[in-house]
Amino acid sequence: MQVKPTTAVEVNDLTVAYRDQAVLWDVDLTIPEGSLTAIVGPNGAGKSTLLKTILGLLKPAAGHVLIYGKPYTQQRRLVGYVPQRGSVDWDFPTTVEDVVMMGLYGRLGWIRRPGRRERKLALEALEKVGMLEYAGRQISQLSGGQQQRVFLARALAQDARIYFMDEPFQGVDATTERAIVALLHGLRQSGKTVVVVHHDLQTVPEYFDRVTLLNVQCIASGPVAEVFNEENLRRTYGGRIAFFHQPGFSANGKGGELPVPAGVPAVPAAAGENGRNGR
C-alpha cells in the first residue's frame, strides 16, 4: 500500500482583497512535505501576497491556511522566510553575522542575547552559502548577490522544516543563481519543504519538481511533468506568453515548446549561461 505523503501546507478557499479588489480569489492549494515548489504567474497575480498570507503577514478576507495541520501562529518555529531583497533596508548599520543571527531570535526571544552557540550556527550557515569571510562586513557593502546569500544564510540558521522564498533569484548573477539552486536541492534532499516565488519559466523544469500556476486564482498545481504545459500556461498568462521550440524542454517528458513571457527574446539554451547570456 502506498503511503500518502505528509501535507506541509494546506490552503483552503483563500481570498485576499485590497480595499474592494480581490488579489487572491478562492485559492485551494496543497504542498506535500519534502517537495521543491515554484509559484509562478504574471505580475499582479498574487504570488507574494500568497506567501505573506500563509505567513500571517496579511489577513485573508476568507479561508484559512494550515502548516503541518495547524495555524501558522502555532508553527512559526518550523518556518523560515526569505523576503524579496528589494523590501529590505540594506543601509541599516549592521554586520553580515548579526543579520544571520537575527534569524535565531524566534528561538531566543527578545530578552536573551545570542551566545556562543548562536554565533556558531550563524557562521556555519554563512559557510554553507560561501559568505563566511564576509561575516564582519557591513551589509551595505555587499553586492546584490551577496546580500541574497546572507538572507538565505539567515533562513538556514533557523534549521526550519519548511522554507518560503520570495524571488530569491531576482537580480543575482549566474554564479549566485547556481549556488542557490544547489542549496534548494540540498534542502529538498534532506527532507525539507521549499516554496519559491519564481519568475523565470524557462528554468522551472530544471529547478523544481512541483509548480503552482497562479493568476489571482490557482490555475493548476502539481508535479511539473503533469501541470507545466502549454494549456495551463496560456490559461495563466493569456496573451502575455509566447513559445519557441526547444528539444530539451521536458516538462511533459517528450520535449516541445518552451514558454517565454511576451516581450522576452527567445534565446536557445546554448547561447550564454543557462540560455540567458550569462545572467
PDB file of C-alpha atoms in Angstrom:
ATOM      1  CA  MET A   1       0.000   0.000   0.000  1.00  0.00           C
ATOM      2  CA  GLN A   2       1.341   3.405  -0.996  1.00  0.00           C
ATOM      3  CA  VAL A   3       1.823   5.783   1.930  1.00  0.00           C
ATOM      4  CA  LYS A   4       0.247   9.188   1.406  1.00  0.00           C
ATOM      5  CA  PRO A   5       2.841  11.971   1.808  1.00  0.00           C
ATOM      6  CA  THR A   6       2.540  14.360   4.743  1.00  0.00           C
ATOM      7  CA  THR A   7       0.946  17.691   3.854  1.00  0.00           C
ATOM      8  CA  ALA A   8       3.251  20.593   4.706  1.00  0.00           C
ATOM      9  CA  VAL A   9       0.973  23.444   3.579  1.00  0.00           C
ATOM     10  CA  GLU A  10      -2.797  23.391   3.129  1.00  0.00           C
ATOM     11  CA  VAL A  11      -4.621  26.432   1.758  1.00  0.00           C
ATOM     12  CA  ASN A  12      -8.413  26.310   1.704  1.00  0.00           C
ATOM     13  CA  ASP A  13     -10.822  28.749  -0.001  1.00  0.00           C
ATOM     14  CA  LEU A  14      -8.356  31.610   0.460  1.00  0.00           C
ATOM     15  CA  THR A  15      -9.461  35.083  -0.652  1.00  0.00           C
ATOM     16  CA  VAL A  16      -7.395  38.224  -0.054  1.00  0.00           C
ATOM     17  CA  ALA A  17      -8.536  41.710  -1.038  1.00  0.00           C
ATOM     18  CA  TYR A  18      -7.029  45.188  -1.002  1.00  0.00           C
ATOM     19  CA  ARG A  19      -9.933  47.563  -0.498  1.00  0.00           C
ATOM     20  CA  ASP A  20     -12.553  46.154  -2.884  1.00  0.00           C
ATOM     21  CA  GLN A  21     -10.099  44.486  -5.278  1.00  0.00           C
ATOM     22  CA  ALA A  22      -9.546  40.727  -4.932  1.00  0.00           C
ATOM     23  CA  VAL A  23      -5.839  39.894  -5.126  1.00  0.00           C
ATOM     24  CA  LEU A  24      -6.397  36.189  -4.452  1.00  0.00           C
ATOM     25  CA  TRP A  25      -9.722  34.514  -5.062  1.00  0.00           C
ATOM     26  CA  ASP A  26     -10.875  31.178  -3.607  1.00  0.00           C
ATOM     27  CA  VAL A  27      -7.424  29.580  -3.729  1.00  0.00           C
ATOM     28  CA  ASP A  28      -7.073  25.909  -2.774  1.00  0.00           C
ATOM     29  CA  LEU A  29      -3.567  24.532  -2.578  1.00  0.00           C
ATOM     30  CA  THR A  30      -1.768  21.551  -1.059  1.00  0.00           C
ATOM     31  CA  ILE A  31       2.015  21.278  -0.849  1.00  0.00           C
ATOM     32  CA  PRO A  32       3.453  17.913   0.225  1.00  0.00           C
ATOM     33  CA  GLU A  33       6.367  17.608   2.613  1.00  0.00           C
ATOM     34  CA  GLY A  34       9.800  17.265   1.040  1.00  0.00           C
ATOM     35  CA  SER A  35       8.873  18.988  -2.211  1.00  0.00           C
ATOM     36  CA  LEU A  36      10.518  21.885  -4.044  1.00  0.00           C
ATOM     37  CA  THR A  37       7.659  24.007  -5.394  1.00  0.00           C
ATOM     38  CA  ALA A  38       7.685  27.041  -7.685  1.00  0.00           C
ATOM     39  CA  ILE A  39       4.854  29.563  -7.605  1.00  0.00           C
ATOM     40  CA  VAL A  40       4.663  31.271 -10.995  1.00  0.00           C
ATOM     41  CA  GLY A  41       2.314  33.726 -12.651  1.00  0.00           C
ATOM     42  CA  PRO A  42       2.212  37.169 -14.289  1.00  0.00           C
ATOM     43  CA  ASN A  43       2.852  40.419 -12.443  1.00  0.00           C
ATOM     44  CA  GLY A  44      -0.045  41.179 -10.112  1.00  0.00           C
ATOM     45  CA  ALA A  45      -1.071  37.504  -9.925  1.00  0.00           C
ATOM     46  CA  GLY A  46      -0.858  37.490  -6.123  1.00  0.00           C
ATOM     47  CA  LYS A  47       2.283  35.355  -5.725  1.00  0.00           C
ATOM     48  CA  SER A  48       3.933  37.400  -2.970  1.00  0.00           C
ATOM     49  CA  THR A  49       0.529  38.029  -1.413  1.00  0.00           C
ATOM     50  CA  LEU A  50       0.006  34.270  -1.155  1.00  0.00           C
ATOM     51  CA  LEU A  51       3.300  33.826   0.682  1.00  0.00           C
ATOM     52  CA  LYS A  52       2.622  36.723   3.038  1.00  0.00           C
ATOM     53  CA  THR A  53      -0.858  35.414   3.829  1.00  0.00           C
ATOM     54  CA  ILE A  54       0.468  31.925   4.539  1.00  0.00           C
ATOM     55  CA  LEU A  55       2.970  33.540   6.925  1.00  0.00           C
ATOM     56  CA  GLY A  56       0.309  35.599   8.701  1.00  0.00           C
ATOM     57  CA  LEU A  57       1.673  38.922   7.423  1.00  0.00           C
ATOM     58  CA  LEU A  58      -1.622  39.638   5.651  1.00  0.00           C
ATOM     59  CA  LYS A  59      -5.113  38.842   6.877  1.00  0.00           C
ATOM     60  CA  PRO A  60      -7.384  36.988   4.440  1.00  0.00           C
ATOM     61  CA  ALA A  61     -10.937  38.073   3.729  1.00  0.00           C
ATOM     62  CA  ALA A  62     -11.948  34.400   3.736  1.00  0.00           C
ATOM     63  CA  GLY A  63     -10.431  30.958   4.010  1.00  0.00           C
ATOM     64  CA  HIS A  64      -7.602  29.597   6.119  1.00  0.00           C
ATOM     65  CA  VAL A  65      -4.054  28.232   5.963  1.00  0.00           C
ATOM     66  CA  LEU A  66      -2.530  25.318   7.867  1.00  0.00           C
ATOM     67  CA  ILE A  67       1.160  24.496   8.324  1.00  0.00           C
ATOM     68  CA  TYR A  68       1.510  20.818   9.157  1.00  0.00           C
ATOM     69  CA  GLY A  69      -2.129  20.759  10.210  1.00  0.00           C
ATOM     70  CA  LYS A  70      -2.053  23.808  12.492  1.00  0.00           C
ATOM     71  CA  PRO A  71      -2.286  27.619  12.085  1.00  0.00           C
ATOM     72  CA  TYR A  72       0.962  29.421  11.382  1.00  0.00           C
ATOM     73  CA  THR A  73       0.919  31.087  14.805  1.00  0.00           C
ATOM     74  CA  GLN A  74       1.396  27.640  16.357  1.00  0.00           C
ATOM     75  CA  GLN A  75       4.046  26.538  13.866  1.00  0.00           C
ATOM     76  CA  ARG A  76       6.202  29.623  13.305  1.00  0.00           C
ATOM     77  CA  ARG A  77       9.329  27.896  14.652  1.00  0.00           C
ATOM     78  CA  LEU A  78       9.073  25.386  11.815  1.00  0.00           C
ATOM     79  CA  VAL A  79       9.156  28.122   9.161  1.00  0.00           C
ATOM     80  CA  GLY A  80      11.991  30.040   7.504  1.00  0.00           C
ATOM     81  CA  TYR A  81      11.298  33.039   5.256  1.00  0.00           C
ATOM     82  CA  VAL A  82      13.433  34.836   2.671  1.00  0.00           C
ATOM     83  CA  PRO A  83      11.675  38.055   1.568  1.00  0.00           C
ATOM     84  CA  GLN A  84      12.316  39.931  -1.652  1.00  0.00           C
ATOM     85  CA  ARG A  85      15.685  41.661  -1.487  1.00  0.00           C
ATOM     86  CA  GLY A  86      14.113  44.973  -2.540  1.00  0.00           C
ATOM     87  CA  SER A  87      11.904  45.016   0.563  1.00  0.00           C
ATOM     88  CA  VAL A  88      14.884  45.248   2.928  1.00  0.00           C
ATOM     89  CA  ASP A  89      16.701  48.390   4.132  1.00  0.00           C
ATOM     90  CA  TRP A  90      20.258  47.382   3.241  1.00  0.00           C
ATOM     91  CA  ASP A  91      21.643  50.674   4.559  1.00  0.00           C
ATOM     92  CA  PHE A  92      20.814  49.680   8.147  1.00  0.00           C
ATOM     93  CA  PRO A  93      24.126  49.714  10.071  1.00  0.00           C
ATOM     94  CA  THR A  94      24.669  46.050  10.945  1.00  0.00           C
ATOM     95  CA  THR A  95      27.087  43.283  10.046  1.00  0.00           C
ATOM     96  CA  VAL A  96      26.515  40.157   7.985  1.00  0.00           C
ATOM     97  CA  GLU A  97      26.882  37.955  11.069  1.00  0.00           C
ATOM     98  CA  ASP A  98      24.321  39.999  13.010  1.00  0.00           C
ATOM     99  CA  VAL A  99      21.789  39.703  10.170  1.00  0.00           C
ATOM    100  CA  VAL A 100      22.107  35.923  10.186  1.00  0.00           C
ATOM    101  CA  MET A 101      21.770  35.741  13.971  1.00  0.00           C
ATOM    102  CA  MET A 102      18.515  37.713  13.698  1.00  0.00           C
ATOM    103  CA  GLY A 103      17.034  34.521  12.273  1.00  0.00           C
ATOM    104  CA  LEU A 104      17.557  32.898  15.684  1.00  0.00           C
ATOM    105  CA  TYR A 105      15.622  35.470  17.705  1.00  0.00           C
ATOM    106  CA  GLY A 106      12.470  33.383  17.372  1.00  0.00           C
ATOM    107  CA  ARG A 107      14.135  30.728  19.493  1.00  0.00           C
ATOM    108  CA  LEU A 108      15.821  33.111  21.910  1.00  0.00           C
ATOM    109  CA  GLY A 109      13.054  35.640  22.398  1.00  0.00           C
ATOM    110  CA  TRP A 110      13.843  39.340  22.558  1.00  0.00           C
ATOM    111  CA  ILE A 111      15.323  39.252  26.079  1.00  0.00           C
ATOM    112  CA  ARG A 112      18.037  36.604  25.781  1.00  0.00           C
ATOM    113  CA  ARG A 113      21.134  37.697  23.914  1.00  0.00           C
ATOM    114  CA  PRO A 114      22.773  35.457  21.296  1.00  0.00           C
ATOM    115  CA  GLY A 115      25.626  33.435  22.769  1.00  0.00           C
ATOM    116  CA  ARG A 116      28.436  31.190  21.603  1.00  0.00           C
ATOM    117  CA  ARG A 117      26.052  28.539  20.261  1.00  0.00           C
ATOM    118  CA  GLU A 118      24.079  31.059  18.188  1.00  0.00           C
ATOM    119  CA  ARG A 119      27.279  32.535  16.765  1.00  0.00           C
ATOM    120  CA  LYS A 120      28.434  29.043  15.770  1.00  0.00           C
ATOM    121  CA  LEU A 121      25.117  28.382  13.980  1.00  0.00           C
ATOM    122  CA  ALA A 122      25.327  31.725  12.171  1.00  0.00           C
ATOM    123  CA  LEU A 123      28.874  31.128  10.977  1.00  0.00           C
ATOM    124  CA  GLU A 124      28.026  27.602   9.832  1.00  0.00           C
ATOM    125  CA  ALA A 125      25.113  28.976   7.801  1.00  0.00           C
ATOM    126  CA  LEU A 126      27.354  31.630   6.227  1.00  0.00           C
ATOM    127  CA  GLU A 127      29.876  28.946   5.300  1.00  0.00           C
ATOM    128  CA  LYS A 128      27.134  26.952   3.533  1.00  0.00           C
ATOM    129  CA  VAL A 129      26.363  29.908   1.248  1.00  0.00           C
ATOM    130  CA  GLY A 130      30.023  30.875   0.696  1.00  0.00           C
ATOM    131  CA  MET A 131      29.859  34.070   2.765  1.00  0.00           C
ATOM    132  CA  LEU A 132      31.896  33.176   5.864  1.00  0.00           C
ATOM    133  CA  GLU A 133      34.743  35.561   5.003  1.00  0.00           C
ATOM    134  CA  TYR A 134      32.243  38.461   4.944  1.00  0.00           C
ATOM    135  CA  ALA A 135      30.872  37.835   8.461  1.00  0.00           C
ATOM    136  CA  GLY A 136      32.206  41.093   9.876  1.00  0.00           C
ATOM    137  CA  ARG A 137      31.358  43.275   6.891  1.00  0.00           C
ATOM    138  CA  GLN A 138      28.535  45.820   6.823  1.00  0.00           C
ATOM    139  CA  ILE A 139      25.611  44.552   4.730  1.00  0.00           C
ATOM    140  CA  SER A 140      25.531  47.844   2.800  1.00  0.00           C
ATOM    141  CA  GLN A 141      28.967  46.993   1.376  1.00  0.00           C
ATOM    142  CA  LEU A 142      27.780  43.781  -0.297  1.00  0.00           C
ATOM    143  CA  SER A 143      26.681  43.213  -3.875  1.00  0.00           C
ATOM    144  CA  GLY A 144      23.092  42.210  -4.618  1.00  0.00           C
ATOM    145  CA  GLY A 145      24.007  38.552  -4.997  1.00  0.00           C
ATOM    146  CA  GLN A 146      25.959  38.579  -1.728  1.00  0.00           C
ATOM    147  CA  GLN A 147      23.057  40.200   0.100  1.00  0.00           C
ATOM    148  CA  GLN A 148      20.749  37.478  -1.169  1.00  0.00           C
ATOM    149  CA  ARG A 149      23.134  34.808   0.103  1.00  0.00           C
ATOM    150  CA  VAL A 150      23.137  36.459   3.542  1.00  0.00           C
ATOM    151  CA  PHE A 151      19.349  36.271   3.700  1.00  0.00           C
ATOM    152  CA  LEU A 152      19.478  32.620   2.679  1.00  0.00           C
ATOM    153  CA  ALA A 153      22.016  32.015   5.457  1.00  0.00           C
ATOM    154  CA  ARG A 154      19.677  33.678   7.945  1.00  0.00           C
ATOM    155  CA  ALA A 155      16.925  31.249   6.946  1.00  0.00           C
ATOM    156  CA  LEU A 156      19.301  28.262   7.091  1.00  0.00           C
ATOM    157  CA  ALA A 157      20.398  29.199  10.626  1.00  0.00           C
ATOM    158  CA  GLN A 158      16.810  28.663  11.761  1.00  0.00           C
ATOM    159  CA  ASP A 159      17.009  24.987  10.708  1.00  0.00           C
ATOM    160  CA  ALA A 160      13.365  25.240   9.690  1.00  0.00           C
ATOM    161  CA  ARG A 161      11.196  22.404   8.425  1.00  0.00           C
ATOM    162  CA  ILE A 162       9.695  24.489   5.620  1.00  0.00           C
ATOM    163  CA  TYR A 163      11.158  27.470   3.774  1.00  0.00           C
ATOM    164  CA  PHE A 164       9.310  30.195   1.878  1.00  0.00           C
ATOM    165  CA  MET A 165      11.384  32.300  -0.519  1.00  0.00           C
ATOM    166  CA  ASP A 166      10.138  35.310  -2.474  1.00  0.00           C
ATOM    167  CA  GLU A 167      12.052  35.727  -5.766  1.00  0.00           C
ATOM    168  CA  PRO A 168      15.458  34.528  -4.447  1.00  0.00           C
ATOM    169  CA  PHE A 169      16.987  34.620  -7.962  1.00  0.00           C
ATOM    170  CA  GLN A 170      15.978  38.200  -8.694  1.00  0.00           C
ATOM    171  CA  GLY A 171      18.930  40.408  -9.595  1.00  0.00           C
ATOM    172  CA  VAL A 172      21.657  37.819  -8.880  1.00  0.00           C
ATOM    173  CA  ASP A 173      24.494  36.754 -11.174  1.00  0.00           C
ATOM    174  CA  ALA A 174      24.829  33.320 -12.748  1.00  0.00           C
ATOM    175  CA  THR A 175      27.285  32.085 -10.094  1.00  0.00           C
ATOM    176  CA  THR A 176      24.955  33.027  -7.246  1.00  0.00           C
ATOM    177  CA  GLU A 177      21.990  31.516  -9.069  1.00  0.00           C
ATOM    178  CA  ARG A 178      23.777  28.177  -9.408  1.00  0.00           C
ATOM    179  CA  ALA A 179      24.713  28.307  -5.718  1.00  0.00           C
ATOM    180  CA  ILE A 180      21.099  28.997  -4.719  1.00  0.00           C
ATOM    181  CA  VAL A 181      19.818  26.137  -6.887  1.00  0.00           C
ATOM    182  CA  ALA A 182      22.312  23.741  -5.289  1.00  0.00           C
ATOM    183  CA  LEU A 183      21.190  24.950  -1.858  1.00  0.00           C
ATOM    184  CA  LEU A 184      17.494  24.414  -2.685  1.00  0.00           C
ATOM    185  CA  HIS A 185      18.158  20.899  -3.972  1.00  0.00           C
ATOM    186  CA  GLY A 186      20.199  20.148  -0.859  1.00  0.00           C
ATOM    187  CA  LEU A 187      17.325  21.255   1.371  1.00  0.00           C
ATOM    188  CA  ARG A 188      14.898  19.028  -0.529  1.00  0.00           C
ATOM    189  CA  GLN A 189      17.262  16.052  -0.321  1.00  0.00           C
ATOM    190  CA  SER A 190      17.444  16.498   3.450  1.00  0.00           C
ATOM    191  CA  GLY A 191      13.641  16.268   3.655  1.00  0.00           C
ATOM    192  CA  LYS A 192      12.867  19.973   3.921  1.00  0.00           C
ATOM    193  CA  THR A 193       9.945  21.590   2.091  1.00  0.00           C
ATOM    194  CA  VAL A 194      10.758  24.649  -0.048  1.00  0.00           C
ATOM    195  CA  VAL A 195       8.253  27.020  -1.671  1.00  0.00           C
ATOM    196  CA  VAL A 196       9.678  29.627  -4.052  1.00  0.00           C
ATOM    197  CA  VAL A 197       8.030  32.542  -5.854  1.00  0.00           C
ATOM    198  CA  HIS A 198       9.738  32.346  -9.235  1.00  0.00           C
ATOM    199  CA  HIS A 199       9.603  34.393 -12.442  1.00  0.00           C
ATOM    200  CA  ASP A 200      11.764  32.529 -14.973  1.00  0.00           C
ATOM    201  CA  LEU A 201       9.530  29.977 -16.689  1.00  0.00           C
ATOM    202  CA  GLN A 202      12.417  28.520 -18.688  1.00  0.00           C
ATOM    203  CA  THR A 203      14.118  27.157 -15.555  1.00  0.00           C
ATOM    204  CA  VAL A 204      11.053  25.669 -13.857  1.00  0.00           C
ATOM    205  CA  PRO A 205      11.543  22.088 -15.206  1.00  0.00           C
ATOM    206  CA  GLU A 206      15.240  22.164 -14.271  1.00  0.00           C
ATOM    207  CA  TYR A 207      14.973  23.692 -10.799  1.00  0.00           C
ATOM    208  CA  PHE A 208      11.684  22.386  -9.353  1.00  0.00           C
ATOM    209  CA  ASP A 209       9.698  19.175  -9.006  1.00  0.00           C
ATOM    210  CA  ARG A 210       6.320  20.846  -8.405  1.00  0.00           C
ATOM    211  CA  VAL A 211       4.736  24.049  -9.691  1.00  0.00           C
ATOM    212  CA  THR A 212       1.712  26.174  -8.841  1.00  0.00           C
ATOM    213  CA  LEU A 213       0.396  28.406 -11.636  1.00  0.00           C
ATOM    214  CA  LEU A 214      -1.349  31.415 -10.127  1.00  0.00           C
ATOM    215  CA  ASN A 215      -3.275  34.330 -11.565  1.00  0.00           C
ATOM    216  CA  VAL A 216      -5.496  35.582  -8.729  1.00  0.00           C
ATOM    217  CA  GLN A 217      -6.956  32.068  -8.774  1.00  0.00           C
ATOM    218  CA  CYS A 218      -4.990  28.844  -8.673  1.00  0.00           C
ATOM    219  CA  ILE A 219      -4.945  27.704 -12.304  1.00  0.00           C
ATOM    220  CA  ALA A 220      -3.124  24.413 -11.702  1.00  0.00           C
ATOM    221  CA  SER A 221      -0.848  22.855  -9.105  1.00  0.00           C
ATOM    222  CA  GLY A 222       1.070  19.599  -9.027  1.00  0.00           C
ATOM    223  CA  PRO A 223       4.172  17.822 -10.343  1.00  0.00           C
ATOM    224  CA  VAL A 224       5.951  19.778 -13.082  1.00  0.00           C
ATOM    225  CA  ALA A 225       5.648  16.847 -15.503  1.00  0.00           C
ATOM    226  CA  GLU A 226       1.853  16.888 -15.125  1.00  0.00           C
ATOM    227  CA  VAL A 227       0.787  20.534 -14.956  1.00  0.00           C
ATOM    228  CA  PHE A 228       3.565  22.640 -16.525  1.00  0.00           C
ATOM    229  CA  ASN A 229       2.209  22.507 -20.053  1.00  0.00           C
ATOM    230  CA  GLU A 230       1.147  24.901 -22.784  1.00  0.00           C
ATOM    231  CA  GLU A 231      -2.557  24.746 -21.973  1.00  0.00           C
ATOM    232  CA  ASN A 232      -2.107  25.693 -18.306  1.00  0.00           C
ATOM    233  CA  LEU A 233       0.480  28.346 -19.125  1.00  0.00           C
ATOM    234  CA  ARG A 234      -1.832  30.012 -21.610  1.00  0.00           C
ATOM    235  CA  ARG A 235      -4.653  29.920 -19.052  1.00  0.00           C
ATOM    236  CA  THR A 236      -2.296  31.581 -16.552  1.00  0.00           C
ATOM    237  CA  TYR A 237      -0.631  34.184 -18.776  1.00  0.00           C
ATOM    238  CA  GLY A 238      -3.176  34.645 -21.559  1.00  0.00           C
ATOM    239  CA  GLY A 239      -1.675  36.557 -24.470  1.00  0.00           C
ATOM    240  CA  ARG A 240       1.348  37.575 -22.413  1.00  0.00           C
ATOM    241  CA  ILE A 241       3.301  34.420 -23.198  1.00  0.00           C
ATOM    242  CA  ALA A 242       4.962  33.051 -26.304  1.00  0.00           C
ATOM    243  CA  PHE A 243       6.519  29.660 -27.048  1.00  0.00           C
ATOM    244  CA  PHE A 244       9.505  28.583 -29.074  1.00  0.00           C
ATOM    245  CA  HIS A 245      10.640  25.078 -29.938  1.00  0.00           C
ATOM    246  CA  GLN A 246      13.250  23.631 -27.575  1.00  0.00           C
ATOM    247  CA  PRO A 247      14.065  19.933 -27.998  1.00  0.00           C
ATOM    248  CA  GLY A 248      15.499  19.703 -24.472  1.00  0.00           C
ATOM    249  CA  PHE A 249      12.352  21.004 -22.779  1.00  0.00           C
ATOM    250  CA  SER A 250      10.885  18.046 -20.938  1.00  0.00           C
ATOM    251  CA  ALA A 251       8.020  19.296 -18.807  1.00  0.00           C
ATOM    252  CA  ASN A 252       5.846  16.632 -20.411  1.00  0.00           C
ATOM    253  CA  GLY A 253       8.712  14.192 -20.795  1.00  0.00           C
ATOM    254  CA  LYS A 254       8.613  14.475 -24.596  1.00  0.00           C
ATOM    255  CA  GLY A 255      10.298  17.780 -25.399  1.00  0.00           C
ATOM    256  CA  GLY A 256       8.327  20.521 -27.074  1.00  0.00           C
ATOM    257  CA  GLU A 257       7.627  24.212 -26.641  1.00  0.00           C
ATOM    258  CA  LEU A 258       9.500  26.266 -24.065  1.00  0.00           C
ATOM    259  CA  PRO A 259       7.492  29.127 -22.503  1.00  0.00           C
ATOM    260  CA  VAL A 260       8.769  32.691 -22.643  1.00  0.00           C
ATOM    261  CA  PRO A 261       6.871  35.742 -21.313  1.00  0.00           C
ATOM    262  CA  ALA A 262       5.843  38.045 -24.153  1.00  0.00           C
ATOM    263  CA  GLY A 263       8.439  40.653 -24.987  1.00  0.00           C
ATOM    264  CA  VAL A 264      11.386  38.489 -23.889  1.00  0.00           C
ATOM    265  CA  PRO A 265      13.570  37.307 -26.781  1.00  0.00           C
ATOM    266  CA  ALA A 266      13.678  33.536 -27.196  1.00  0.00           C
ATOM    267  CA  VAL A 267      17.324  32.592 -26.704  1.00  0.00           C
ATOM    268  CA  PRO A 268      18.369  28.953 -27.275  1.00  0.00           C
ATOM    269  CA  ALA A 269      19.959  27.319 -24.230  1.00  0.00           C
ATOM    270  CA  ALA A 270      23.356  27.029 -25.951  1.00  0.00           C
ATOM    271  CA  ALA A 271      23.749  30.821 -26.029  1.00  0.00           C
ATOM    272  CA  GLY A 272      25.303  32.037 -22.791  1.00  0.00           C
ATOM    273  CA  GLU A 273      24.839  30.781 -19.243  1.00  0.00           C
ATOM    274  CA  ASN A 274      21.729  28.569 -18.983  1.00  0.00           C
ATOM    275  CA  GLY A 275      20.489  30.078 -22.238  1.00  0.00           C
ATOM    276  CA  ARG A 276      20.255  33.531 -20.721  1.00  0.00           C
ATOM    277  CA  ASN A 277      23.522  35.062 -21.899  1.00  0.00           C
ATOM    278  CA  GLY A 278      25.256  34.666 -18.554  1.00  0.00           C
ATOM    279  CA  ARG A 279      22.648  36.410 -16.463  1.00  0.00           C
TER     280      ARG A 279
END
